[in-house]
């Protein structure tokens, strides 16, 4: 059986081996066939196979390794790179051990190995073939792209050639046009040369005629003098001794450039004891040339400077009406000021006037005088003894500021008293060994002087980069003899976060919250008190915000309110969107003023003369002159600008303007309150014109819902910004806010850089920034458009408050290292806070009270000013804003609230600072500051609601984090002790200072831990003791309780503040659709016209070139009583810009254009004439056309040279004798026309030489046709003076009025015949058109129809 089995196995093996050899030979034949099949393809793809050589080599190595696993791989790699047909021969060379080993494998594995080899080779070949095809496709695509690019380049070349041809043709056309233009220019120049020749000949002819005219004028003047003397002799014998020879005559109108430049003030005779110390010093130093240059200076006698100081004290500084007014009216009728025996030294502050309507008869209730008051004696307010109740005279906002300042100072004082336990604790031995070597004002703060070195083996050095004095080290020698560094850290041993300290701080927080609520009630009560004490136009006026575009006639509004409510409308102002026109007119006035200052005294100022003078100046300029003209424009630049402005104004005046706002003033408070109550609706309701939301009878024109509200004070209205859209306002506000925030960031960086040099430098930098930024904020706010000063002041308040809060309190905290909070020294936090308060308390107040800039202007620049106007402008005082003062107050308060937890005595410092500010600000407002707009209660309310509540929230929030940071050393105790630290050591800190350290056995070591859990990486809100990381706890048990309580309290207070803000925002949105009105105070029962110091709504624009504002409305139809200012030297008509447009747009056909180009204002006193019909111009002109008495009988004449009409400020009665030669010697206008300078409707300006008896025949007059006047229509004031371009027809007295009638009343007296004969004999006699005025009382009726003249 064994043999059979073995034979069977051997036979099977023989069969198997033969079959395997057959399979092997078959496989070899198949492999050879495949190799032959792809051989041609391999040869063709040889170039493409180069990049796959590495992969093919690797594949061949794998195939060889399958057959040659035992063989050592020592053959060269290059021998294995062969064709696939050589792989079979390699199999034959396998060693015998390999063949024996493979015999045990199954034939199936051999077949699979062979199949895998073939499959791999087949895959490689397919991949190569595919890659080759892809590469061919890529090459074809690239070739197509190159061909397309070539075609495109060819196309571009053709287009470029076409453009070049077109450009060549265009160049030829331009050259031809230039040649033609040059030829035309040459022709025009030749024609102009001929025209200049003709003009030169004409000029010579006119000069000859002028010489002849002068001779005739002299003859005529001599004849007039003789005639006047004869008439005077006759009338003198006929009249009684008490009747003057000349009862009145027209005062001479003198060119401003032909008289003395100074204007004598009516207040030069003020008693010395009533003058300011600055004025007394100026009077003593005035005689020294080093103080005021004399000689050729225009103010050679010093009266100009004295008048400027009088202007400063009587028009800039606030004054009250003295009690001696009654005695003055009875006995002292001269206007030379208060007499020496007028009891000036009486104490007016103890004077209590009798109770009038609206006056509660309080002790010291004084009546503030208007600027420039000359009818009643006045005195300066006392900067020390003026009571708080009188400060409301300067405006409701000013009164509330001072009342709030005093109240907050009192709150700070009481809060400091509440914090006395904390102050005593911090200054005791229990806390820090009585704080040795600490500044007195810093004692009682949380400064910790008890500090020790403790082991801190793991403290990272980089964490103490900004506190190098708190990290130190030393070295020791180990048992192995090696040096071992020992790291120490400074630990504060003071415990400032005790429960007692926290309870006291919480008590002060509760008091401040209650005090804030009480302050709100107090301010509301003061609002009523100040409002009832001072009657202003706001109490009688309403503002209409959405008038129809064409509702520009005040008569229509008067009729509407009087028919609906039966009220009396006293004043009505309608504004239009002509701000561009008004700005151009104001700039024109400024340019004219600058030209007038630059030209020589008495020089001609007509178009030809100015152009010639400007050309000469420009021709003679050198390099330096051209550079100076870029900085400060000269005559050529000003003349060019004047020409441009004239054209611009002429264009703007002809535009159609729409009504923007309407201001109506009623005679009583009850009328105003009733109208607002009945017509008050939300702005959105009026905007949507919801006619069902109001009584149909109150719809304007039966279809328009009016947005009626209580008007603000007239001085707060920004007349040029009333028509700016909301979108523009938002854009402007966004830009200025971004700039302000950028400035805050820049200053913060600067303070951080300066802080590195020392805390004193940082405090000084902060104080300088706090002083400079308000000026920057004012510049930014001036760019914004606000309808009133209230909006502007609120915007300014927010900018300055945020800047000062961030820079003063927050930035100094951020840039000060956390571990320097409680340490003493000049570079640490509390020292920086004290320095900030010191600079605000001392340096800021000293600079404010000394007023270096203002005194430099008054004592150095003013004595050297070039004109009286410029001198008065330098005396205008220092500008201030209520917003800036409120922010200064809130900054002090915020700083105290922010750091009161670690510096409780800061409340006392804050109280002292605020009390000092109270008196310093009161002194400044009464002795150096310029009058500010009469703001209402909005700023005080805004500050109280938003910034006071924010300060309270900051107190709660910051205090909670302050208490959580104790002991401010960033060290936490370990549970281990390092024996290497035991003993006494000399530790050297990071600054190189050496001190001793003692480590007791078993004393615990410390590790660094961040104790600041405020905004940052470890921020936690609300603050909680759970914010301490595990294993890094630094709070004591008492501190943990305090922090937990304070965290809850701060969260509650923050929620309440947020609720207040949300409610205010909700109310703002609610008021857009619904409205309610609650008047402040009670009706005082006084009529508007009975209040002496009251004003109305007169559109005006302020200019830096003029002492008083320029008027943007025709003031012909208003009385002087509704102005809040008065120029002693000029009437209000001088500042009327409408006259400039009348001058530029000459002709009766443009009268309507001039009328429609401006807003309208009307004044209807209770006993005045009735209103005219709607659309009809008022017939009666105002008293502003008349002369105005100049106090102290100082005969100062003037000419409104830049206006269309000429007016005088002098009383005709102040001139003593008739001077027929006044036309040449005194600058009287002889223009050949009889229209009077003064208003014939309101005043008999030029009475005759005597009363004409009834029935007496008036003597004949010379015929107007026989009169020849060389100055007619020339605008010339003096002989030999060229016509004045500034004024045009301003000397033409009848412009815009009726022509004089030839049938005028004639004068009486037998000497008229001789006068007439003499006049006719000289052929130059003055006709009845030469002098205006009526000669008898009977002529007054006729005088309203035309002017009356004498010969």
PDB file of N, CA, C and O in Angstrom, residues 491 969-974 1005-1011 1031-1034:
ATOM      1  N   UNK A 491       4.478  91.541  47.992  1.00  0.00           N
ATOM      2  CA  UNK A 491       3.079  91.307  48.369  1.00  0.00           C
ATOM      3  C   UNK A 491       2.597  92.438  49.258  1.00  0.00           C
ATOM      4  O   UNK A 491       3.304  92.888  50.159  1.00  0.00           O
ATOM      5  N   UNK A 969      -1.808  92.635  44.075  1.00  0.00           N
ATOM      6  CA  UNK A 969      -0.417  92.194  43.938  1.00  0.00           C
ATOM      7  C   UNK A 969      -0.259  90.986  43.026  1.00  0.00           C
ATOM      8  O   UNK A 969       0.870  90.549  42.765  1.00  0.00           O
ATOM      9  N   UNK A 970      -1.402  90.429  42.516  1.00  0.00           N
ATOM     10  CA  UNK A 970      -1.377  89.298  41.597  1.00  0.00           C
ATOM     11  C   UNK A 970      -0.603  88.107  42.183  1.00  0.00           C
ATOM     12  O   UNK A 970       0.143  87.420  41.474  1.00  0.00           O
ATOM     13  N   UNK A 971      -0.779  87.846  43.475  1.00  0.00           N
ATOM     14  CA  UNK A 971      -0.125  86.712  44.135  1.00  0.00           C
ATOM     15  C   UNK A 971      -1.175  85.895  44.853  1.00  0.00           C
ATOM     16  O   UNK A 971      -2.057  86.434  45.532  1.00  0.00           O
ATOM     17  N   UNK A 972      -1.066  84.572  44.698  1.00  0.00           N
ATOM     18  CA  UNK A 972      -1.939  83.634  45.387  1.00  0.00           C
ATOM     19  C   UNK A 972      -1.063  82.635  46.137  1.00  0.00           C
ATOM     20  O   UNK A 972      -0.030  82.177  45.619  1.00  0.00           O
ATOM     21  N   UNK A 973      -1.494  82.271  47.347  1.00  0.00           N
ATOM     22  CA  UNK A 973      -0.691  81.411  48.213  1.00  0.00           C
ATOM     23  C   UNK A 973      -0.765  79.958  47.762  1.00  0.00           C
ATOM     24  O   UNK A 973      -1.821  79.479  47.317  1.00  0.00           O
ATOM     25  N   UNK A 974       0.412  79.225  47.880  1.00  0.00           N
ATOM     26  CA  UNK A 974       0.468  77.786  47.645  1.00  0.00           C
ATOM     27  C   UNK A 974       0.347  77.050  48.974  1.00  0.00           C
ATOM     28  O   UNK A 974       0.490  77.632  50.050  1.00  0.00           O
ATOM     29  N   UNK A1005       4.839  79.468  50.040  1.00  0.00           N
ATOM     30  CA  UNK A1005       5.264  80.165  48.825  1.00  0.00           C
ATOM     31  C   UNK A1005       4.035  80.646  48.065  1.00  0.00           C
ATOM     32  O   UNK A1005       2.894  80.264  48.370  1.00  0.00           O
ATOM     33  N   UNK A1006       4.286  81.465  47.053  1.00  0.00           N
ATOM     34  CA  UNK A1006       3.206  82.059  46.263  1.00  0.00           C
ATOM     35  C   UNK A1006       3.455  81.803  44.781  1.00  0.00           C
ATOM     36  O   UNK A1006       4.576  81.512  44.362  1.00  0.00           O
ATOM     37  N   UNK A1007       2.389  81.925  44.037  1.00  0.00           N
ATOM     38  CA  UNK A1007       2.488  81.838  42.580  1.00  0.00           C
ATOM     39  C   UNK A1007       1.704  82.998  41.964  1.00  0.00           C
ATOM     40  O   UNK A1007       0.840  83.590  42.614  1.00  0.00           O
ATOM     41  N   UNK A1008       2.018  83.302  40.714  1.00  0.00           N
ATOM     42  CA  UNK A1008       1.364  84.428  40.030  1.00  0.00           C
ATOM     43  C   UNK A1008      -0.071  84.051  39.662  1.00  0.00           C
ATOM     44  O   UNK A1008      -0.326  82.966  39.128  1.00  0.00           O
ATOM     45  N   UNK A1009      -1.021  84.977  39.939  1.00  0.00           N
ATOM     46  CA  UNK A1009      -2.418  84.797  39.555  1.00  0.00           C
ATOM     47  C   UNK A1009      -3.003  86.155  39.189  1.00  0.00           C
ATOM     48  O   UNK A1009      -2.751  87.153  39.875  1.00  0.00           O
ATOM     49  N   UNK A1010      -3.748  86.205  38.133  1.00  0.00           N
ATOM     50  CA  UNK A1010      -4.327  87.460  37.651  1.00  0.00           C
ATOM     51  C   UNK A1010      -5.552  87.799  38.489  1.00  0.00           C
ATOM     52  O   UNK A1010      -6.582  87.135  38.420  1.00  0.00           O
ATOM     53  N   UNK A1011      -5.413  88.883  39.296  1.00  0.00           N
ATOM     54  CA  UNK A1011      -6.506  89.285  40.176  1.00  0.00           C
ATOM     55  C   UNK A1011      -7.465  90.270  39.523  1.00  0.00           C
ATOM     56  O   UNK A1011      -8.431  90.696  40.157  1.00  0.00           O
ATOM     57  N   UNK A1031      -7.613  76.837  42.886  1.00  0.00           N
ATOM     58  CA  UNK A1031      -6.204  76.815  43.259  1.00  0.00           C
ATOM     59  C   UNK A1031      -5.542  78.166  43.223  1.00  0.00           C
ATOM     60  O   UNK A1031      -4.345  78.265  43.525  1.00  0.00           O
ATOM     61  N   UNK A1032      -6.270  79.212  42.843  1.00  0.00           N
ATOM     62  CA  UNK A1032      -5.704  80.562  42.767  1.00  0.00           C
ATOM     63  C   UNK A1032      -6.689  81.541  43.394  1.00  0.00           C
ATOM     64  O   UNK A1032      -7.266  82.386  42.716  1.00  0.00           O
ATOM     65  N   UNK A1033      -6.896  81.431  44.682  1.00  0.00           N
ATOM     66  CA  UNK A1033      -7.806  82.313  45.382  1.00  0.00           C
ATOM     67  C   UNK A1033      -7.008  83.339  46.183  1.00  0.00           C
ATOM     68  O   UNK A1033      -6.048  83.002  46.853  1.00  0.00           O
ATOM     69  N   UNK A1034      -7.451  84.581  46.041  1.00  0.00           N
ATOM     70  CA  UNK A1034      -6.773  85.672  46.732  1.00  0.00           C
ATOM     71  C   UNK A1034      -7.699  86.454  47.666  1.00  0.00           C
ATOM     72  O   UNK A1034      -7.243  87.257  48.468  1.00  0.00           O
TER      73      UNK A1034
END
